[in-house]
Amino acid sequence: MARRKYVVGNWKMNGVTASIADAQAIFAAAGDHAGVDVAICPPFTLIGAMVAAVPGAEVGGQDCHSAVSGAFTGSVAAPMLADAGASLVIVGHSERREGCGESDADVRAKAEAGLGAGLSVILCVGEPCEVRESGRAIDYVLAQIAGSVPDDFDATRLAIAYEPIWAIGTGLVPTVDDVAAMHGAIRGALAARFGGAAEEDMRLLYGGSVNGDNACELLGAGDVDGALVGGASLTAAKFLPIVAAAAKL
Ligand code: PEP
């Protein structure tokens, strides 16, 4: 089965109850693009309301704890996300790897927790600016993949998002050739470790300053199956052109 295109919005720490109307508009119009899977990851506080407002929509969390329950003030466990109606969780976003000191081992444990709770997982990797400039970006990202991707999972339920840190929220993007080279290297490493399932079923998303103007080019790069989108996912006006670009590929 061919890998379906996948466009996922990461709302980060944005959105209040009134923002559910934006999600309704996004999912309603995304329905016109039957070949593209669309998901939104709002703040934890909006998951239940979004699922209730848009039945059947793919809604996810932006992080989860690796434990199922316990004395972890402020954290949310993967089974709690599932209980709230989420079907997806993002793990290893650079804002957590860098801002919260999460290691590859932490990210792997979170991915395992998400999969164990029956969620799909988007596992983020990406290099900082100085690593890109030193020419070591591919080695750096492949080391993240080796350390943070679990050993045993259904390949349809784990996607990788390549998000160069220097491109997130900055308006800077890599060249199409650099995106294709990175995605090809990630695909090769996954295929070497997991065999044909990594080629047939695992989706590789690009993330970092994707918008309606650059989506066609970035999503058209080799081995790119879709996008993880931050700032441009908050409104239908900005997000839908990206979904439409994915539908054309
Ligand atoms: C992100 O944070 O996952 C992201 C891709 O952000 P932006 O699209 O705003 O660069």
PDB file of C-alpha atoms and ligand atoms in Angstrom:
ATOM      1  CA  MET A   1       0.000   0.000   0.000  1.00  0.00           C
ATOM      2  CA  ALA A   2       1.381   3.429  -0.924  1.00  0.00           C
ATOM      3  CA  ARG A   3       2.188   5.759   1.949  1.00  0.00           C
ATOM      4  CA  ARG A   4      -0.599   8.308   2.296  1.00  0.00           C
ATOM      5  CA  LYS A   5       0.240  11.988   2.523  1.00  0.00           C
ATOM      6  CA  TYR A   6       0.077  13.322   6.067  1.00  0.00           C
ATOM      7  CA  VAL A   7      -0.176  16.950   7.185  1.00  0.00           C
ATOM      8  CA  VAL A   8      -0.146  17.568  10.927  1.00  0.00           C
ATOM      9  CA  GLY A   9      -0.637  20.831  12.785  1.00  0.00           C
ATOM     10  CA  ASN A  10       1.267  21.425  16.018  1.00  0.00           C
ATOM     11  CA  TRP A  11      -0.511  24.242  17.807  1.00  0.00           C
ATOM     12  CA  LYS A  12       2.152  24.374  20.546  1.00  0.00           C
ATOM     13  CA  MET A  13       1.019  26.582  23.474  1.00  0.00           C
ATOM     14  CA  ASN A  14      -1.648  28.326  21.427  1.00  0.00           C
ATOM     15  CA  GLY A  15      -5.399  27.968  21.450  1.00  0.00           C
ATOM     16  CA  VAL A  16      -8.367  28.440  23.771  1.00  0.00           C
ATOM     17  CA  THR A  17     -11.926  27.159  23.546  1.00  0.00           C
ATOM     18  CA  ALA A  18     -12.773  29.689  20.826  1.00  0.00           C
ATOM     19  CA  SER A  19     -10.019  28.151  18.663  1.00  0.00           C
ATOM     20  CA  ILE A  20     -12.095  24.985  18.231  1.00  0.00           C
ATOM     21  CA  ALA A  21     -13.875  26.878  15.434  1.00  0.00           C
ATOM     22  CA  ASP A  22     -10.559  27.014  13.531  1.00  0.00           C
ATOM     23  CA  ALA A  23     -10.169  23.261  13.916  1.00  0.00           C
ATOM     24  CA  GLN A  24     -13.718  22.711  12.681  1.00  0.00           C
ATOM     25  CA  ALA A  25     -13.005  24.833   9.602  1.00  0.00           C
ATOM     26  CA  ILE A  26      -9.734  22.999   8.950  1.00  0.00           C
ATOM     27  CA  PHE A  27     -11.184  19.487   9.242  1.00  0.00           C
ATOM     28  CA  ALA A  28     -14.290  20.389   7.218  1.00  0.00           C
ATOM     29  CA  ALA A  29     -12.259  21.685   4.274  1.00  0.00           C
ATOM     30  CA  ALA A  30      -9.571  19.012   4.595  1.00  0.00           C
ATOM     31  CA  GLY A  31     -12.306  16.495   3.842  1.00  0.00           C
ATOM     32  CA  ASP A  32     -12.169  17.705   0.223  1.00  0.00           C
ATOM     33  CA  HIS A  33      -8.673  16.205  -0.047  1.00  0.00           C
ATOM     34  CA  ALA A  34      -9.401  12.512   0.346  1.00  0.00           C
ATOM     35  CA  GLY A  35      -5.806  11.495  -0.378  1.00  0.00           C
ATOM     36  CA  VAL A  36      -4.355  13.407   2.576  1.00  0.00           C
ATOM     37  CA  ASP A  37      -4.531  12.464   6.264  1.00  0.00           C
ATOM     38  CA  VAL A  38      -4.843  15.602   8.387  1.00  0.00           C
ATOM     39  CA  ALA A  39      -4.326  15.849  12.139  1.00  0.00           C
ATOM     40  CA  ILE A  40      -4.107  18.628  14.705  1.00  0.00           C
ATOM     41  CA  CYS A  41      -2.196  18.493  17.987  1.00  0.00           C
ATOM     42  CA  PRO A  42      -3.653  21.226  20.201  1.00  0.00           C
ATOM     43  CA  PRO A  43      -2.683  21.906  23.821  1.00  0.00           C
ATOM     44  CA  PHE A  44      -3.815  19.118  26.176  1.00  0.00           C
ATOM     45  CA  THR A  45      -6.652  21.333  27.426  1.00  0.00           C
ATOM     46  CA  LEU A  46      -8.388  21.331  24.025  1.00  0.00           C
ATOM     47  CA  ILE A  47      -8.113  17.663  23.059  1.00  0.00           C
ATOM     48  CA  GLY A  48     -11.447  16.555  24.498  1.00  0.00           C
ATOM     49  CA  ALA A  49     -13.334  19.576  23.168  1.00  0.00           C
ATOM     50  CA  MET A  50     -11.806  19.205  19.695  1.00  0.00           C
ATOM     51  CA  VAL A  51     -12.673  15.517  19.484  1.00  0.00           C
ATOM     52  CA  ALA A  52     -16.227  16.283  20.620  1.00  0.00           C
ATOM     53  CA  ALA A  53     -16.598  19.120  18.115  1.00  0.00           C
ATOM     54  CA  VAL A  54     -15.190  17.159  15.155  1.00  0.00           C
ATOM     55  CA  PRO A  55     -16.072  13.474  15.601  1.00  0.00           C
ATOM     56  CA  GLY A  56     -13.667  11.197  13.771  1.00  0.00           C
ATOM     57  CA  ALA A  57     -10.957  13.850  13.445  1.00  0.00           C
ATOM     58  CA  GLU A  58      -7.371  12.816  14.151  1.00  0.00           C
ATOM     59  CA  VAL A  59      -6.400  14.821  17.228  1.00  0.00           C
ATOM     60  CA  GLY A  60      -3.158  14.379  19.122  1.00  0.00           C
ATOM     61  CA  GLY A  61      -1.082  15.421  22.083  1.00  0.00           C
ATOM     62  CA  GLN A  62       2.206  17.309  21.781  1.00  0.00           C
ATOM     63  CA  ASP A  63       4.037  15.202  24.355  1.00  0.00           C
ATOM     64  CA  CYS A  64       3.422  12.477  26.925  1.00  0.00           C
ATOM     65  CA  HIS A  65       5.172  11.079  29.974  1.00  0.00           C
ATOM     66  CA  SER A  66       6.844   7.701  29.629  1.00  0.00           C
ATOM     67  CA  ALA A  67       5.082   6.352  32.745  1.00  0.00           C
ATOM     68  CA  VAL A  68       1.486   5.202  32.759  1.00  0.00           C
ATOM     69  CA  SER A  69       0.675   7.076  35.992  1.00  0.00           C
ATOM     70  CA  GLY A  70       2.390   8.353  39.095  1.00  0.00           C
ATOM     71  CA  ALA A  71       3.757  11.321  41.007  1.00  0.00           C
ATOM     72  CA  PHE A  72       4.740  13.497  38.038  1.00  0.00           C
ATOM     73  CA  THR A  73       3.144  16.868  38.671  1.00  0.00           C
ATOM     74  CA  GLY A  74       2.126  18.664  35.506  1.00  0.00           C
ATOM     75  CA  SER A  75       2.705  15.696  33.194  1.00  0.00           C
ATOM     76  CA  VAL A  76       0.199  13.793  31.069  1.00  0.00           C
ATOM     77  CA  ALA A  77       0.434  10.038  30.443  1.00  0.00           C
ATOM     78  CA  ALA A  78      -0.197   8.449  27.054  1.00  0.00           C
ATOM     79  CA  PRO A  79      -3.245   6.471  28.262  1.00  0.00           C
ATOM     80  CA  MET A  80      -4.722   9.788  29.477  1.00  0.00           C
ATOM     81  CA  LEU A  81      -4.350  11.214  25.967  1.00  0.00           C
ATOM     82  CA  ALA A  82      -6.121   8.160  24.574  1.00  0.00           C
ATOM     83  CA  ASP A  83      -8.821   8.499  27.218  1.00  0.00           C
ATOM     84  CA  ALA A  84      -9.351  12.135  26.177  1.00  0.00           C
ATOM     85  CA  GLY A  85      -9.937  10.996  22.587  1.00  0.00           C
ATOM     86  CA  ALA A  86      -6.472  11.532  21.108  1.00  0.00           C
ATOM     87  CA  SER A  87      -5.233   9.028  18.549  1.00  0.00           C
ATOM     88  CA  LEU A  88      -1.746  10.473  18.135  1.00  0.00           C
ATOM     89  CA  VAL A  89       1.130  11.922  20.121  1.00  0.00           C
ATOM     90  CA  ILE A  90       4.193  13.947  19.097  1.00  0.00           C
ATOM     91  CA  VAL A  91       7.386  13.003  20.960  1.00  0.00           C
ATOM     92  CA  GLY A  92      10.894  14.403  20.827  1.00  0.00           C
ATOM     93  CA  HIS A  93      10.033  17.859  19.517  1.00  0.00           C
ATOM     94  CA  SER A  94      13.162  20.019  19.671  1.00  0.00           C
ATOM     95  CA  GLU A  95      11.385  22.454  21.982  1.00  0.00           C
ATOM     96  CA  ARG A  96      11.297  19.575  24.472  1.00  0.00           C
ATOM     97  CA  ARG A  97      14.643  17.968  23.609  1.00  0.00           C
ATOM     98  CA  GLU A  98      16.369  21.343  24.000  1.00  0.00           C
ATOM     99  CA  GLY A  99      14.072  23.194  26.397  1.00  0.00           C
ATOM    100  CA  CYS A 100      13.372  20.297  28.763  1.00  0.00           C
ATOM    101  CA  GLY A 101      16.635  18.376  28.346  1.00  0.00           C
ATOM    102  CA  GLU A 102      15.037  15.256  26.862  1.00  0.00           C
ATOM    103  CA  SER A 103      17.561  12.652  25.720  1.00  0.00           C
ATOM    104  CA  ASP A 104      17.170  10.099  22.947  1.00  0.00           C
ATOM    105  CA  ALA A 105      16.439   7.491  25.642  1.00  0.00           C
ATOM    106  CA  ASP A 106      13.677   9.700  27.078  1.00  0.00           C
ATOM    107  CA  VAL A 107      12.167  10.171  23.622  1.00  0.00           C
ATOM    108  CA  ARG A 108      12.295   6.448  22.937  1.00  0.00           C
ATOM    109  CA  ALA A 109      10.535   5.721  26.249  1.00  0.00           C
ATOM    110  CA  LYS A 110       7.832   8.256  25.392  1.00  0.00           C
ATOM    111  CA  ALA A 111       7.381   6.742  21.933  1.00  0.00           C
ATOM    112  CA  GLU A 112       7.014   3.302  23.508  1.00  0.00           C
ATOM    113  CA  ALA A 113       4.475   4.708  25.963  1.00  0.00           C
ATOM    114  CA  GLY A 114       2.456   6.249  23.146  1.00  0.00           C
ATOM    115  CA  LEU A 115       2.466   3.064  21.093  1.00  0.00           C
ATOM    116  CA  GLY A 116       1.630   1.038  24.188  1.00  0.00           C
ATOM    117  CA  ALA A 117      -1.429   3.223  24.772  1.00  0.00           C
ATOM    118  CA  GLY A 118      -2.637   2.528  21.242  1.00  0.00           C
ATOM    119  CA  LEU A 119      -1.664   5.941  19.889  1.00  0.00           C
ATOM    120  CA  SER A 120       0.141   6.700  16.664  1.00  0.00           C
ATOM    121  CA  VAL A 121       3.441   8.482  17.221  1.00  0.00           C
ATOM    122  CA  ILE A 122       5.245  11.267  15.401  1.00  0.00           C
ATOM    123  CA  LEU A 123       8.864  11.174  16.536  1.00  0.00           C
ATOM    124  CA  CYS A 124      10.828  14.370  15.844  1.00  0.00           C
ATOM    125  CA  VAL A 125      14.504  14.652  15.002  1.00  0.00           C
ATOM    126  CA  GLY A 126      16.581  17.536  13.681  1.00  0.00           C
ATOM    127  CA  GLU A 127      19.931  19.249  13.945  1.00  0.00           C
ATOM    128  CA  PRO A 128      20.885  22.648  15.393  1.00  0.00           C
ATOM    129  CA  CYS A 129      22.365  25.339  13.183  1.00  0.00           C
ATOM    130  CA  GLU A 130      26.005  24.744  14.123  1.00  0.00           C
ATOM    131  CA  VAL A 131      25.728  21.066  13.216  1.00  0.00           C
ATOM    132  CA  ARG A 132      24.224  21.911   9.810  1.00  0.00           C
ATOM    133  CA  GLU A 133      27.016  24.428   9.210  1.00  0.00           C
ATOM    134  CA  SER A 134      29.685  21.901  10.166  1.00  0.00           C
ATOM    135  CA  GLY A 135      28.403  19.445   7.559  1.00  0.00           C
ATOM    136  CA  ARG A 136      27.475  16.799  10.152  1.00  0.00           C
ATOM    137  CA  ALA A 137      23.674  17.087   9.953  1.00  0.00           C
ATOM    138  CA  ILE A 138      22.996  13.634   8.520  1.00  0.00           C
ATOM    139  CA  ASP A 139      25.230  11.835  11.039  1.00  0.00           C
ATOM    140  CA  TYR A 140      23.638  13.814  13.889  1.00  0.00           C
ATOM    141  CA  VAL A 141      20.078  12.984  12.827  1.00  0.00           C
ATOM    142  CA  LEU A 142      20.838   9.319  12.157  1.00  0.00           C
ATOM    143  CA  ALA A 143      22.260   9.072  15.685  1.00  0.00           C
ATOM    144  CA  GLN A 144      18.984  10.527  17.018  1.00  0.00           C
ATOM    145  CA  ILE A 145      17.061   7.947  14.973  1.00  0.00           C
ATOM    146  CA  ALA A 146      19.241   5.100  16.284  1.00  0.00           C
ATOM    147  CA  GLY A 147      18.768   6.250  19.880  1.00  0.00           C
ATOM    148  CA  SER A 148      15.132   7.278  19.946  1.00  0.00           C
ATOM    149  CA  VAL A 149      13.185   4.989  17.582  1.00  0.00           C
ATOM    150  CA  PRO A 150      11.860   1.914  19.426  1.00  0.00           C
ATOM    151  CA  ASP A 151      12.678  -1.615  18.237  1.00  0.00           C
ATOM    152  CA  ASP A 152       9.277  -3.123  17.810  1.00  0.00           C
ATOM    153  CA  PHE A 153       6.210  -1.365  16.399  1.00  0.00           C
ATOM    154  CA  ASP A 154       3.630  -1.336  13.651  1.00  0.00           C
ATOM    155  CA  ALA A 155       5.272   0.794  10.946  1.00  0.00           C
ATOM    156  CA  THR A 156       1.959   2.406   9.988  1.00  0.00           C
ATOM    157  CA  ARG A 157       1.776   3.888  13.501  1.00  0.00           C
ATOM    158  CA  LEU A 158       5.138   5.589  13.746  1.00  0.00           C
ATOM    159  CA  ALA A 159       6.119   8.556  11.586  1.00  0.00           C
ATOM    160  CA  ILE A 160       9.372  10.497  11.732  1.00  0.00           C
ATOM    161  CA  ALA A 161       9.352  14.300  11.479  1.00  0.00           C
ATOM    162  CA  TYR A 162      12.639  15.793  10.317  1.00  0.00           C
ATOM    163  CA  GLU A 163      12.669  19.311  11.733  1.00  0.00           C
ATOM    164  CA  PRO A 164      15.953  21.223  11.499  1.00  0.00           C
ATOM    165  CA  ILE A 165      15.947  23.323  14.669  1.00  0.00           C
ATOM    166  CA  TRP A 166      17.181  26.416  12.869  1.00  0.00           C
ATOM    167  CA  ALA A 167      14.159  26.264  10.536  1.00  0.00           C
ATOM    168  CA  ILE A 168      11.481  26.084  13.239  1.00  0.00           C
ATOM    169  CA  GLY A 169       9.571  29.343  13.478  1.00  0.00           C
ATOM    170  CA  THR A 170      12.320  31.298  11.750  1.00  0.00           C
ATOM    171  CA  GLY A 171      11.136  31.512   8.143  1.00  0.00           C
ATOM    172  CA  LEU A 172      14.360  29.767   7.100  1.00  0.00           C
ATOM    173  CA  VAL A 173      14.092  26.483   5.203  1.00  0.00           C
ATOM    174  CA  PRO A 174      16.661  24.002   3.880  1.00  0.00           C
ATOM    175  CA  THR A 175      17.095  23.564   0.173  1.00  0.00           C
ATOM    176  CA  VAL A 176      14.967  20.916  -1.484  1.00  0.00           C
ATOM    177  CA  ASP A 177      18.162  18.958  -2.183  1.00  0.00           C
ATOM    178  CA  ASP A 178      19.114  19.053   1.501  1.00  0.00           C
ATOM    179  CA  VAL A 179      15.639  17.879   2.525  1.00  0.00           C
ATOM    180  CA  ALA A 180      15.769  15.043  -0.023  1.00  0.00           C
ATOM    181  CA  ALA A 181      19.272  14.029   1.104  1.00  0.00           C
ATOM    182  CA  MET A 182      18.234  13.935   4.768  1.00  0.00           C
ATOM    183  CA  HIS A 183      14.992  12.069   4.126  1.00  0.00           C
ATOM    184  CA  GLY A 184      16.784   9.590   1.886  1.00  0.00           C
ATOM    185  CA  ALA A 185      19.348   8.955   4.620  1.00  0.00           C
ATOM    186  CA  ILE A 186      16.616   8.502   7.254  1.00  0.00           C
ATOM    187  CA  ARG A 187      14.678   6.141   4.977  1.00  0.00           C
ATOM    188  CA  GLY A 188      17.856   4.146   4.319  1.00  0.00           C
ATOM    189  CA  ALA A 189      18.671   3.825   8.018  1.00  0.00           C
ATOM    190  CA  LEU A 190      15.114   2.744   8.862  1.00  0.00           C
ATOM    191  CA  ALA A 191      15.058   0.233   5.998  1.00  0.00           C
ATOM    192  CA  ALA A 192      18.391  -1.223   7.143  1.00  0.00           C
ATOM    193  CA  ARG A 193      16.959  -1.689  10.647  1.00  0.00           C
ATOM    194  CA  PHE A 194      13.338  -2.599   9.944  1.00  0.00           C
ATOM    195  CA  GLY A 195      13.292  -3.886   6.361  1.00  0.00           C
ATOM    196  CA  GLY A 196      10.515  -3.368   3.839  1.00  0.00           C
ATOM    197  CA  ALA A 197       7.974  -2.029   6.338  1.00  0.00           C
ATOM    198  CA  ALA A 198      10.080   1.100   6.725  1.00  0.00           C
ATOM    199  CA  GLU A 199       9.898   1.690   3.003  1.00  0.00           C
ATOM    200  CA  GLU A 200       6.289   0.759   2.489  1.00  0.00           C
ATOM    201  CA  ASP A 201       4.587   2.106   5.603  1.00  0.00           C
ATOM    202  CA  MET A 202       6.668   4.570   7.641  1.00  0.00           C
ATOM    203  CA  ARG A 203       5.912   8.170   6.825  1.00  0.00           C
ATOM    204  CA  LEU A 204       8.616  10.824   6.903  1.00  0.00           C
ATOM    205  CA  LEU A 205       7.408  14.381   7.463  1.00  0.00           C
ATOM    206  CA  TYR A 206       9.345  17.590   6.965  1.00  0.00           C
ATOM    207  CA  GLY A 207       8.829  20.376   9.523  1.00  0.00           C
ATOM    208  CA  GLY A 208      10.198  23.893   9.879  1.00  0.00           C
ATOM    209  CA  SER A 209       8.602  27.088   8.517  1.00  0.00           C
ATOM    210  CA  VAL A 210       6.321  25.271   6.065  1.00  0.00           C
ATOM    211  CA  ASN A 211       3.706  27.617   4.625  1.00  0.00           C
ATOM    212  CA  GLY A 212       1.350  27.862   1.670  1.00  0.00           C
ATOM    213  CA  ASP A 213       4.057  29.365  -0.528  1.00  0.00           C
ATOM    214  CA  ASN A 214       6.811  26.783   0.009  1.00  0.00           C
ATOM    215  CA  ALA A 215       4.739  23.645   0.681  1.00  0.00           C
ATOM    216  CA  CYS A 216       4.655  22.406  -2.920  1.00  0.00           C
ATOM    217  CA  GLU A 217       8.428  22.554  -3.207  1.00  0.00           C
ATOM    218  CA  LEU A 218       9.248  21.097   0.219  1.00  0.00           C
ATOM    219  CA  LEU A 219       6.640  18.345   0.097  1.00  0.00           C
ATOM    220  CA  GLY A 220       7.751  17.469  -3.411  1.00  0.00           C
ATOM    221  CA  ALA A 221      11.267  16.575  -2.228  1.00  0.00           C
ATOM    222  CA  GLY A 222      12.237  12.908  -2.398  1.00  0.00           C
ATOM    223  CA  ASP A 223      11.007  10.697   0.458  1.00  0.00           C
ATOM    224  CA  VAL A 224       8.812  13.431   1.974  1.00  0.00           C
ATOM    225  CA  ASP A 225       5.353  12.111   2.862  1.00  0.00           C
ATOM    226  CA  GLY A 226       3.956  15.273   4.380  1.00  0.00           C
ATOM    227  CA  ALA A 227       4.580  18.062   6.858  1.00  0.00           C
ATOM    228  CA  LEU A 228       4.543  18.873  10.547  1.00  0.00           C
ATOM    229  CA  VAL A 229       3.418  22.493  10.694  1.00  0.00           C
ATOM    230  CA  GLY A 230       3.607  24.927  13.608  1.00  0.00           C
ATOM    231  CA  GLY A 231       2.740  28.573  13.064  1.00  0.00           C
ATOM    232  CA  ALA A 232       0.882  28.054   9.794  1.00  0.00           C
ATOM    233  CA  SER A 233      -1.453  25.450  11.309  1.00  0.00           C
ATOM    234  CA  LEU A 234      -3.353  27.806  13.591  1.00  0.00           C
ATOM    235  CA  THR A 235      -5.912  29.005  11.064  1.00  0.00           C
ATOM    236  CA  ALA A 236      -7.696  27.408   8.145  1.00  0.00           C
ATOM    237  CA  ALA A 237      -6.534  30.231   5.857  1.00  0.00           C
ATOM    238  CA  LYS A 238      -2.874  29.359   6.439  1.00  0.00           C
ATOM    239  CA  PHE A 239      -3.127  25.591   6.931  1.00  0.00           C
ATOM    240  CA  LEU A 240      -5.419  24.565   4.082  1.00  0.00           C
ATOM    241  CA  PRO A 241      -3.064  25.662   1.271  1.00  0.00           C
ATOM    242  CA  ILE A 242      -0.498  23.250   2.746  1.00  0.00           C
ATOM    243  CA  VAL A 243      -3.058  20.425   2.748  1.00  0.00           C
ATOM    244  CA  ALA A 244      -3.968  21.323  -0.837  1.00  0.00           C
ATOM    245  CA  ALA A 245      -0.282  21.224  -1.823  1.00  0.00           C
ATOM    246  CA  ALA A 246       0.037  17.733  -0.323  1.00  0.00           C
ATOM    247  CA  ALA A 247      -3.033  16.606  -2.230  1.00  0.00           C
ATOM    248  CA  LYS A 248      -1.437  17.600  -5.550  1.00  0.00           C
ATOM    249  CA  LEU A 249       1.647  15.421  -5.042  1.00  0.00           C
TER     250      LEU A 249
HETATM  251  C1  PEP B   1       7.139  22.862  14.721  1.00  0.00           C
HETATM  252  O1  PEP B   1       7.306  23.445  15.777  1.00  0.00           O
HETATM  253  O2  PEP B   1       6.939  21.633  14.708  1.00  0.00           O
HETATM  254  C2  PEP B   1       7.181  23.640  13.493  1.00  0.00           C
HETATM  255  C3  PEP B   1       7.400  23.009  12.387  1.00  0.00           C
HETATM  256  O3  PEP B   1       7.002  24.995  13.620  1.00  0.00           O
HETATM  257  P1  PEP B   1       6.935  26.086  12.430  1.00  0.00           P
HETATM  258  O4  PEP B   1       6.100  25.481  11.321  1.00  0.00           O
HETATM  259  O5  PEP B   1       6.270  27.260  13.054  1.00  0.00           O
HETATM  260  O6  PEP B   1       8.329  26.329  11.985  1.00  0.00           O
END
